[in-house]
Short mmCIF file of C-alpha atoms and ligand atoms in Angstrom, two decimals:
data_model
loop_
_atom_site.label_atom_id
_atom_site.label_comp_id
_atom_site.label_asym_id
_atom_site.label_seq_id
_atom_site.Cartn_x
_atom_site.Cartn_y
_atom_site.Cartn_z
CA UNK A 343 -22.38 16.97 29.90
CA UNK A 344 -20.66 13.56 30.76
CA UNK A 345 -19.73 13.41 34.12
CA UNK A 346 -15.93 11.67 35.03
CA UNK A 347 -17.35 9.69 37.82
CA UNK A 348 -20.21 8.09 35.80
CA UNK A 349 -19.76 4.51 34.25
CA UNK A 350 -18.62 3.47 30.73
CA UNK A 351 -18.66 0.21 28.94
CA UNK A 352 -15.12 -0.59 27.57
CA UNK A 353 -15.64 -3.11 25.10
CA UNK A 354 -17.09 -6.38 26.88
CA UNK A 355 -16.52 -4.95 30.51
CA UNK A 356 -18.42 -2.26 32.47
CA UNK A 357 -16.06 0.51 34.19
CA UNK A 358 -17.10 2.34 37.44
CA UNK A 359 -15.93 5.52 36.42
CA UNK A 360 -13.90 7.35 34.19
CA UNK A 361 -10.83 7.42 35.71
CA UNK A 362 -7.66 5.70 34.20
CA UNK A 363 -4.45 4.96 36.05
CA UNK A 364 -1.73 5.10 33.39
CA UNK A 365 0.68 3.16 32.69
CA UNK A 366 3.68 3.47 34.91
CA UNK A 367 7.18 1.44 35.25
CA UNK A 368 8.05 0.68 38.65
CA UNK A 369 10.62 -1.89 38.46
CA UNK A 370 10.16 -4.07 41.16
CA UNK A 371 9.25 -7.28 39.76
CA UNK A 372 11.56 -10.80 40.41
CA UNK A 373 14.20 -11.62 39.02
CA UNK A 374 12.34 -13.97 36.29
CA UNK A 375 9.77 -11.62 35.71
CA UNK A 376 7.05 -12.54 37.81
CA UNK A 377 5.58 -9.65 39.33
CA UNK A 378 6.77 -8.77 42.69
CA UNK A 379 5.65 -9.49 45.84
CA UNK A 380 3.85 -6.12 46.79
CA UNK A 381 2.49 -5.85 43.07
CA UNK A 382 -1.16 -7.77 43.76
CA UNK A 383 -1.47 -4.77 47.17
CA UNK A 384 -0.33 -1.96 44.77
CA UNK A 385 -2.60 -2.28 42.17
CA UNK A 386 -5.27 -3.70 44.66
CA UNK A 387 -5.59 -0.69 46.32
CA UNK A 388 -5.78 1.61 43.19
CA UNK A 389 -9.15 -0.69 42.02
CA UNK A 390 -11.16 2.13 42.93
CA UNK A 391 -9.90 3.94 39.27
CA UNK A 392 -12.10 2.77 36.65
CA UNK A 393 -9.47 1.16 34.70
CA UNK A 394 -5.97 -0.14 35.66
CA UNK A 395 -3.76 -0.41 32.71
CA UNK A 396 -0.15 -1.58 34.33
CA UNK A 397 3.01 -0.86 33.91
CA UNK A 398 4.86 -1.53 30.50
CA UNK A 399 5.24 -5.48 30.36
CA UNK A 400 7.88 -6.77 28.13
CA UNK A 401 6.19 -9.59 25.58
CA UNK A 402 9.42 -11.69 25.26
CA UNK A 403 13.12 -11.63 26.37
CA UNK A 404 14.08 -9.00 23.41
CA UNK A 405 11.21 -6.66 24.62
CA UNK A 406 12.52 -6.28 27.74
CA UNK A 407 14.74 -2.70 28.17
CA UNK A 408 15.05 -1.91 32.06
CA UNK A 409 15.75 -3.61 35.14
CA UNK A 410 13.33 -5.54 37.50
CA UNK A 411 9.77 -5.39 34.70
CA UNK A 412 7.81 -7.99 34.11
CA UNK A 413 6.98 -9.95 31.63
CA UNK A 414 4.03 -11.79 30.51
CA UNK A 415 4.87 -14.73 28.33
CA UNK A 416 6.12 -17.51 30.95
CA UNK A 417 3.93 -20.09 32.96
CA UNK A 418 5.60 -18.01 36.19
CA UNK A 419 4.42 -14.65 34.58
CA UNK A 420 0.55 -15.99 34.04
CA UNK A 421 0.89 -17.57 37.53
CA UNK A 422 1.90 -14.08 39.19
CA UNK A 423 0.02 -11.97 37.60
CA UNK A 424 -3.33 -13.82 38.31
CA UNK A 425 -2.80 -13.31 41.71
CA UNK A 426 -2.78 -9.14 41.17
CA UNK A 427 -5.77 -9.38 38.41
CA UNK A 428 -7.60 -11.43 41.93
CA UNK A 429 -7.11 -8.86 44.20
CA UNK A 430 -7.53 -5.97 41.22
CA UNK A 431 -11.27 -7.49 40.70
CA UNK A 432 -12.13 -8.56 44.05
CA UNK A 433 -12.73 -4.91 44.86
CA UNK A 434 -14.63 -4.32 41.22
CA UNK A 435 -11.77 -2.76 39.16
CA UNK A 436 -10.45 -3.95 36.09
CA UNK A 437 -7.10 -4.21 34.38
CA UNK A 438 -5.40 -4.06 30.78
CA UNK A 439 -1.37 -4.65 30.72
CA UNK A 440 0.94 -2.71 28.91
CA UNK A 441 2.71 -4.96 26.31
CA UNK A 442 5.96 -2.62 26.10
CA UNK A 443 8.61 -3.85 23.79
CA UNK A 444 11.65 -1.52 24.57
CA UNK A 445 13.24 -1.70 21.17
CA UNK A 446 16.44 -0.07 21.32
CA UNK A 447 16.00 1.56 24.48
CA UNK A 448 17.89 -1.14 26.05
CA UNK A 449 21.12 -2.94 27.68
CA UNK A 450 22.36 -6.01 27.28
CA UNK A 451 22.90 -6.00 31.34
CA UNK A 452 18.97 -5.73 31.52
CA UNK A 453 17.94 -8.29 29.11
CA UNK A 454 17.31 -11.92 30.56
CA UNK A 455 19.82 -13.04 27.34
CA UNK A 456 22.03 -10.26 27.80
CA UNK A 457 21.55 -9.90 23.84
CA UNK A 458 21.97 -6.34 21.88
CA UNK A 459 18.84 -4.60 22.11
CA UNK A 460 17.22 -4.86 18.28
CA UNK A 461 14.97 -1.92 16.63
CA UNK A 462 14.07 -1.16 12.99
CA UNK A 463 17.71 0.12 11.89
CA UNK A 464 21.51 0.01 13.63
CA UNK A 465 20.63 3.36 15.08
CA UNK A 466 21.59 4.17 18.75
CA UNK A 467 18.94 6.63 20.64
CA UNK A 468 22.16 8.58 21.72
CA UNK A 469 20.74 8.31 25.32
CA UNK A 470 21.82 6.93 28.71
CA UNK A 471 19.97 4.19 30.02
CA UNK A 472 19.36 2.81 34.04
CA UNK A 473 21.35 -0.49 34.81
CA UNK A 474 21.69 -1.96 38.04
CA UNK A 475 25.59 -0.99 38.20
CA UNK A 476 24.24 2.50 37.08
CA UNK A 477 23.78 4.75 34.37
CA UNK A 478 25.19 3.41 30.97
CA UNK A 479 25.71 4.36 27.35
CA UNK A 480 22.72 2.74 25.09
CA UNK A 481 24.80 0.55 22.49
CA UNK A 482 23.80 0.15 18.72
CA UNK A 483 20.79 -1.96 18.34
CA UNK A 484 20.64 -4.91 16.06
CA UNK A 485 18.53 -4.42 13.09
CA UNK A 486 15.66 -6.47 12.62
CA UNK A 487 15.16 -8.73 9.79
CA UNK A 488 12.01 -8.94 8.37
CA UNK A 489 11.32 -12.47 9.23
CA UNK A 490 12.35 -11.05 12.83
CA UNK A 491 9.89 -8.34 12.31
CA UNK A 492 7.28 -10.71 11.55
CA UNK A 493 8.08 -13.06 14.56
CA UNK A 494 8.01 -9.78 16.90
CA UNK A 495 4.91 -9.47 16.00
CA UNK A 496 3.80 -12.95 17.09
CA UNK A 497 5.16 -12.65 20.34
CA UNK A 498 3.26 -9.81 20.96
CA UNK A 499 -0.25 -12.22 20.22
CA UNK A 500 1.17 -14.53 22.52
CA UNK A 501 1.82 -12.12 24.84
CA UNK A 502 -1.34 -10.77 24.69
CA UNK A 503 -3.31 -14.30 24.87
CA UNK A 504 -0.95 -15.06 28.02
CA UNK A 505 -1.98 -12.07 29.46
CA UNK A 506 -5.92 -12.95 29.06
CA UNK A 507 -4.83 -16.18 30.49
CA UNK A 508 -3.67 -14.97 33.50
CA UNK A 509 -7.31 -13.21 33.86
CA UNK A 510 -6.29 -9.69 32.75
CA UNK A 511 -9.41 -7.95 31.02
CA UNK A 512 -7.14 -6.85 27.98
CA UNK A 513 -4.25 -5.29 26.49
CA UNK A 514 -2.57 -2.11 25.51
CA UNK A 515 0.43 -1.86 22.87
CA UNK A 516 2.95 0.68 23.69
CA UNK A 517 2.93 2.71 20.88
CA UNK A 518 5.00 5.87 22.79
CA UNK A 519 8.76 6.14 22.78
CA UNK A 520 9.31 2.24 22.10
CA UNK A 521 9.67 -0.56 19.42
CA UNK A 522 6.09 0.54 18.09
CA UNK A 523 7.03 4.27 18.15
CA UNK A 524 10.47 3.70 16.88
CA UNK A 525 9.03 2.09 13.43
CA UNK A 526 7.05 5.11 13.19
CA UNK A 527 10.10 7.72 13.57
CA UNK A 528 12.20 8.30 10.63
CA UNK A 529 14.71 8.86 12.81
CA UNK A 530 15.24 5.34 13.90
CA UNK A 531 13.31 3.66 10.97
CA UNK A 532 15.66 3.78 7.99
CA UNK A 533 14.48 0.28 6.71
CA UNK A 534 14.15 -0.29 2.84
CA UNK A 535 12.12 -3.30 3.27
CA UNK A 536 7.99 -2.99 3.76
CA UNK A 537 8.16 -1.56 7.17
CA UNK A 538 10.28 1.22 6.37
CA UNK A 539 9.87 4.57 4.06
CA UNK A 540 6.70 5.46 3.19
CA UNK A 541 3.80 6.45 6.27
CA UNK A 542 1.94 3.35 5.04
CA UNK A 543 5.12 1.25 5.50
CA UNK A 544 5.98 3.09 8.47
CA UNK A 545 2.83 2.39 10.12
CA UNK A 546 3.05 -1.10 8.90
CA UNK A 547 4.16 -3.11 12.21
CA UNK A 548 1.85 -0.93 14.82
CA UNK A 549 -1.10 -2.23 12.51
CA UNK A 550 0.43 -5.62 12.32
CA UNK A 551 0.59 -6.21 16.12
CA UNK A 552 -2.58 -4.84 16.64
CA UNK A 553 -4.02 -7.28 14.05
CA UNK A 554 -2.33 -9.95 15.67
CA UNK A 555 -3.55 -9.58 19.22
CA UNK A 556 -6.59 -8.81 17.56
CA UNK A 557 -6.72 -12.73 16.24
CA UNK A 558 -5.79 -13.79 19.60
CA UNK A 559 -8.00 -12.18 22.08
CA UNK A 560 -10.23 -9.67 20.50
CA UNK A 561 -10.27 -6.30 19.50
CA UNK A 562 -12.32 -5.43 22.06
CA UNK A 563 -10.07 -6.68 24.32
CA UNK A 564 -7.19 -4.32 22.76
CA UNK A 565 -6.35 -0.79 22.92
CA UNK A 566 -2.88 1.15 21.81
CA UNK A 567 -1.18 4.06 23.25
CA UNK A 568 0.25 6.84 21.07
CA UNK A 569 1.80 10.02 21.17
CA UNK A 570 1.67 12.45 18.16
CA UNK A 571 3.34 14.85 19.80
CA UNK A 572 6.32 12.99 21.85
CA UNK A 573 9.57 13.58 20.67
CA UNK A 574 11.59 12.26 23.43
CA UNK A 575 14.52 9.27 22.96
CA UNK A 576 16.26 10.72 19.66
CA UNK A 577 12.68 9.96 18.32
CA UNK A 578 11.42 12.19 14.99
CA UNK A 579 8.22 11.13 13.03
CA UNK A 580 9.22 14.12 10.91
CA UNK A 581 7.24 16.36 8.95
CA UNK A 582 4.47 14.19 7.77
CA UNK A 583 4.06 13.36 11.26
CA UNK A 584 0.37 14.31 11.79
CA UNK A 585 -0.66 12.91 8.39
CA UNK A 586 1.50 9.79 9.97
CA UNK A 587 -0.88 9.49 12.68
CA UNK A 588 -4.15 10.26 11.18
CA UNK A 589 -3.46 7.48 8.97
CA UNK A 590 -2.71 5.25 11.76
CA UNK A 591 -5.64 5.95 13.81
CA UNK A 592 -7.78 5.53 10.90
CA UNK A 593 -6.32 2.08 9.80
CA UNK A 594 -6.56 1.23 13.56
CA UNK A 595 -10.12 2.52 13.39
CA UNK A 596 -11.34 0.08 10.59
CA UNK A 597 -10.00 -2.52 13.44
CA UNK A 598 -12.31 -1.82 15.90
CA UNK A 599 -9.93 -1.54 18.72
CA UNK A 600 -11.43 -1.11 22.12
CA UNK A 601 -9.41 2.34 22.94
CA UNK A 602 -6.63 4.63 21.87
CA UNK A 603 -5.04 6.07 24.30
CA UNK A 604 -3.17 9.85 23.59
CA UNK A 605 -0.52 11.24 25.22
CA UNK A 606 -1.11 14.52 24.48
CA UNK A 607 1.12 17.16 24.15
CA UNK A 608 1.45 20.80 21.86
CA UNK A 609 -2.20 21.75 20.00
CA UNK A 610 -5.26 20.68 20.53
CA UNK A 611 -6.07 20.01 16.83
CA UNK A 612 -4.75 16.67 16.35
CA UNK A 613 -7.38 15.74 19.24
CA UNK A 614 -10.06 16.76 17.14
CA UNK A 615 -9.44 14.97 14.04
CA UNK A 616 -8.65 11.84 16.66
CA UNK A 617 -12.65 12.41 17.32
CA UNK A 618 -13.18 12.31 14.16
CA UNK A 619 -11.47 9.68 12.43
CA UNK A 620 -12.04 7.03 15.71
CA UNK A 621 -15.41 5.56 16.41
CA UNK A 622 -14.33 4.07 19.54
CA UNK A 623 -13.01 4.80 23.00
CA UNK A 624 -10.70 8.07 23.69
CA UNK A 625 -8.36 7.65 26.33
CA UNK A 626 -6.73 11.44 27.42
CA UNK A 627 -3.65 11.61 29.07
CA UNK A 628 -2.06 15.46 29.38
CA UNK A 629 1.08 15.33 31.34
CA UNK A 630 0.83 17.24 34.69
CA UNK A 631 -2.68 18.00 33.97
CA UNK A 632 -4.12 21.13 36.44
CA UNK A 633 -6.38 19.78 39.09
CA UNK A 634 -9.13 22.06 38.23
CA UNK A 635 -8.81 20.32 34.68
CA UNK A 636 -9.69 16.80 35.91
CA UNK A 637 -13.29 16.03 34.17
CA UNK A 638 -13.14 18.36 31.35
CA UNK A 639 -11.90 16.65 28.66
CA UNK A 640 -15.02 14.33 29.37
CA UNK A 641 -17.18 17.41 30.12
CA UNK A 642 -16.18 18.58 26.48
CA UNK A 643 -16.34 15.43 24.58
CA UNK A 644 -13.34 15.13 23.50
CA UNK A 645 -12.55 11.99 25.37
CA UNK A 646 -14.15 9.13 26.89
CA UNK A 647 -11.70 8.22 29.58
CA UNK A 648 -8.94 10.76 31.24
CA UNK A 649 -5.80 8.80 32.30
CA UNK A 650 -3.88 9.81 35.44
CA UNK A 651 -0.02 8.96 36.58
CA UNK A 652 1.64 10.53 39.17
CA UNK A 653 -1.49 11.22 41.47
CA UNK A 654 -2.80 7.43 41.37
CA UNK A 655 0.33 6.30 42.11
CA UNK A 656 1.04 8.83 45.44
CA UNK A 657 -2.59 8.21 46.36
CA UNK A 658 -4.56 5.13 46.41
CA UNK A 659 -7.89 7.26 47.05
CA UNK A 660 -7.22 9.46 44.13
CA UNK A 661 -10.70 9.15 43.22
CA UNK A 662 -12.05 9.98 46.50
CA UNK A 663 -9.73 12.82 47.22
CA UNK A 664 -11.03 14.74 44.73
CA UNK A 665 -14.32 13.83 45.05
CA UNK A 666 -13.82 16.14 48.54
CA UNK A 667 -11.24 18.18 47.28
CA UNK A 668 -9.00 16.91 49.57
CA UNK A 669 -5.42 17.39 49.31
CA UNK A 670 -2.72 15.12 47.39
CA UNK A 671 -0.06 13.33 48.33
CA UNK A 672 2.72 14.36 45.91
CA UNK A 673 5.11 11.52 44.14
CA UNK A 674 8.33 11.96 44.88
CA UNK A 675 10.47 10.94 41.52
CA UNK A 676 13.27 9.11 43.89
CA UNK A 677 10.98 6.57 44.67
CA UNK A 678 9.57 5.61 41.26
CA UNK A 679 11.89 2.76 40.60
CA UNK A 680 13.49 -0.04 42.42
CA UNK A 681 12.81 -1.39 45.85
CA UNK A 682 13.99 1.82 48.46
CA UNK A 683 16.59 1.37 50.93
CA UNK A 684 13.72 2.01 53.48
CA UNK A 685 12.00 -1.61 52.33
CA UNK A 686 10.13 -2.78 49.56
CA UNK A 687 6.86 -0.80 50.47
CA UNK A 688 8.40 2.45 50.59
CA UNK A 689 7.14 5.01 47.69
CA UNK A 690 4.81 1.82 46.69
CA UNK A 691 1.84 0.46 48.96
CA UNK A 692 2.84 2.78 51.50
CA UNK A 693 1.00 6.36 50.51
CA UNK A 694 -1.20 7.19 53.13
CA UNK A 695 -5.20 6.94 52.36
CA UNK A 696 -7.00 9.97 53.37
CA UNK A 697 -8.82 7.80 56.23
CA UNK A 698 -5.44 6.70 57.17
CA UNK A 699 -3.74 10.34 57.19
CA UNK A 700 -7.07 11.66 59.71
CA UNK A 701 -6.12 9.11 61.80
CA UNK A 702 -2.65 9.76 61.91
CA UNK A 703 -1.88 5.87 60.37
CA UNK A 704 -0.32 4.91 57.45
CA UNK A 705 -2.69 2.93 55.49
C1 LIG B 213 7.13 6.38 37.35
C2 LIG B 213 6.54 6.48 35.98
C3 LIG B 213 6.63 5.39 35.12
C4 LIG B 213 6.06 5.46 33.84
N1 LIG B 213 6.08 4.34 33.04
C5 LIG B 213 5.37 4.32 31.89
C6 LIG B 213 5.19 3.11 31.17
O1 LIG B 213 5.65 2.02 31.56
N2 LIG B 213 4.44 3.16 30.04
C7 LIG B 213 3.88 4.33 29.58
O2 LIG B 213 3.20 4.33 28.55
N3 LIG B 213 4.03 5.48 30.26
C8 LIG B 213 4.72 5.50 31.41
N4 LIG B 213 4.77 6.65 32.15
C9 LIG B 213 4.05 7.86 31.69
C10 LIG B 213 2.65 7.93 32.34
O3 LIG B 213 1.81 6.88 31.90
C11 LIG B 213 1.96 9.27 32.06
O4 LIG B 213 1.74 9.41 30.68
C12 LIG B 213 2.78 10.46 32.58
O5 LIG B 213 3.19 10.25 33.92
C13 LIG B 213 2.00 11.79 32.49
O6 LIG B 213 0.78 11.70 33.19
P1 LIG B 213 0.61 12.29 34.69
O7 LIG B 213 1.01 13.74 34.65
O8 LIG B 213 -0.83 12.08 35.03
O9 LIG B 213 1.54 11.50 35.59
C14 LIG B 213 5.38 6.63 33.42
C15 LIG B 213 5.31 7.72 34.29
C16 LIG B 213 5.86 7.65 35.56
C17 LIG B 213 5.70 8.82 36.50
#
């Protein structure tokens, strides 16, 4: 039985453990999308998780759909975030960036080019989204052209050979909820063009951009994110939807991408054709997941790696804690985002360590 805590080799690199800290958005980067000034501590102190994969990182103005992210295709970007990969490896961890293109989960108020957001077809996600006046109505995205498509694409490579550039250890493509997702969906994919219709065209520009970082810096340097289940963001993949994603993973598979990475929600069935069908690393994230749960998707076999949100970010000793079964701190949702009236460390570097809470400190 494979234990969480034992070591696993990720395609060229060698992970402590198990452990994954997933992805997570905190939007407190610069202004020009550097990342902030706290971000090389944050992450720094999480380095005991096997894996870091960041928050989503928009590949190019378009990708970029919130407030305060950052971005990874400037000299600034590669600058800034070499100084978090430093202090990420200095204490043995390792770290993969999101590449998150929103799509049409955007605002022009929160794009550097205060452009329309674009997406596969004119179709709004019906959905509010965060600005920094407040909450505002999502507008019609543009439609992309296919030439557009195609140059998407590319920026994603770039992106991606940026990002190794800047020392991170890989990738991940957002394949959940935006631009990747939203080609998938028949909901917001009415195109009549190659990357619309059929699953095969559907599928199209996930397999694209993973082909393209692929050229760049490696498949085994690349890993994608999905979510059969997720049906969040006016999102629908419809009734073909599992055949949609076996396909997918399979096309992937013949890739020889480093990791997929499943969001997993509803039956566990889809899971075990995901075994089947991929050859390489399985990545498990299950929302809220019980404590007494942590391990046994490993345990089981049915995934290499377990990913973890909420608790890595409320506790830097996640790994620790539950190596003594010590009690969490809990993440409070109001401090997710943004830089807190209380200072930019608050509800970010400043969760107590277990060491730190014994002593009566903060860490
Ligand atoms: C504050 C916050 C920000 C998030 N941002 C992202 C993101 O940028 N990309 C992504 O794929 N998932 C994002 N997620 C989802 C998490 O990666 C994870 O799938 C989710 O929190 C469920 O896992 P958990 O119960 O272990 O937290 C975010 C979650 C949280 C709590």
């Amino acid at each position: 039985m494979t234990d969480i805590h034992s070591p696993f080799t990720l395609g060229r690199i060698e992970l402590q453990n198990r452990f994954v800290m997933a992805p997570m958005t905190r939007a407190r980067a610069n202004d020009d999308g550097t990342p902030g000034p706290l971000a090389a501590e944050y992450y720094g102190q999480r380095a005991s998780v096997g894996l870091i994969i960041t928050e989503g990182t928009q590949p190019s103005d378009d990708g970029q759909g919130y407030p305060m992210t950052p971005g990874i295709y400037t000299d600034a970007h590669v600058a800034g975030w070499r100084e978090v990969n430093d202090s990420i490896h200095a204490q043995g961890g390792h770290v993969f960036y999101q590449l998150m293109h929103a799509g049409r989960m955007s605002h022009p108020d929160n794009t550097p080019h205060h452009r329309q957001g674009v997406a596969p077809s004119a179709i709004a996600p019906g959905e509010q989204i965060y600005t920094l006046d407040g909450m505002k109505d999502i507008p019609v995205p543009r439609a992309l052209t296919t030439d557009e498509v195609e140059a998407t694409v590319k920026d994603y490579a770039y992106a991606a050979r940026r990002a190794i550039e800047s020392g991170a250890d890989g990738v991940e493509i957002h394949g959940v909820a935006y631009l990747v997702h939203q080609f998938l969906a028949i909901s917001s994919n009415k195109r009549t063009d190659r990357y619309g219709g059929s699953i095969e065209n559907r599928a199209r520009f996930a397999i694209a951009v993973a082909q393209a970082i692929i050229a760049e810096i490696g498949a085994d340097r690349t890993g994608i994110r999905l979510s059969p289940g997720f049906t969040g963001m006016g999102l629908d993949v419809g009734p073909e939807g599992p055949d949609l994603f076996r396909y997918l993973v399979a096309e992937l598979d013949k890739l020889g991408l480093a990791y997929i990475h499943i969001v997993h929600y509803g039956e566990d069935n889809i899971l075990h054709d995901f075994r089947r069908i991929w050859h390489q690393a399985i990545i498990l994230n299950r929302p809220a997941r019980p404590r007494e749960d942590i391990g046994k998707d490993i345990a089981s076999g049915l995934a290499d790696l377990e990913s973890y949100g909420a608790h890595v970010l409320a506790n830097p000793d996640f790994i620790e804690r539950v190596v003594l079964h010590a009690p969490l701190n809990t993440a409070d949702h109001r401090v997710f985002f943004g830089n807190q009236p209380e200072g930019a460390a608050a509800g970010y570097t400043d969760f107590p360590t277990l060491k730190a809470s014994r002593k009566g400190v903060q860490a």
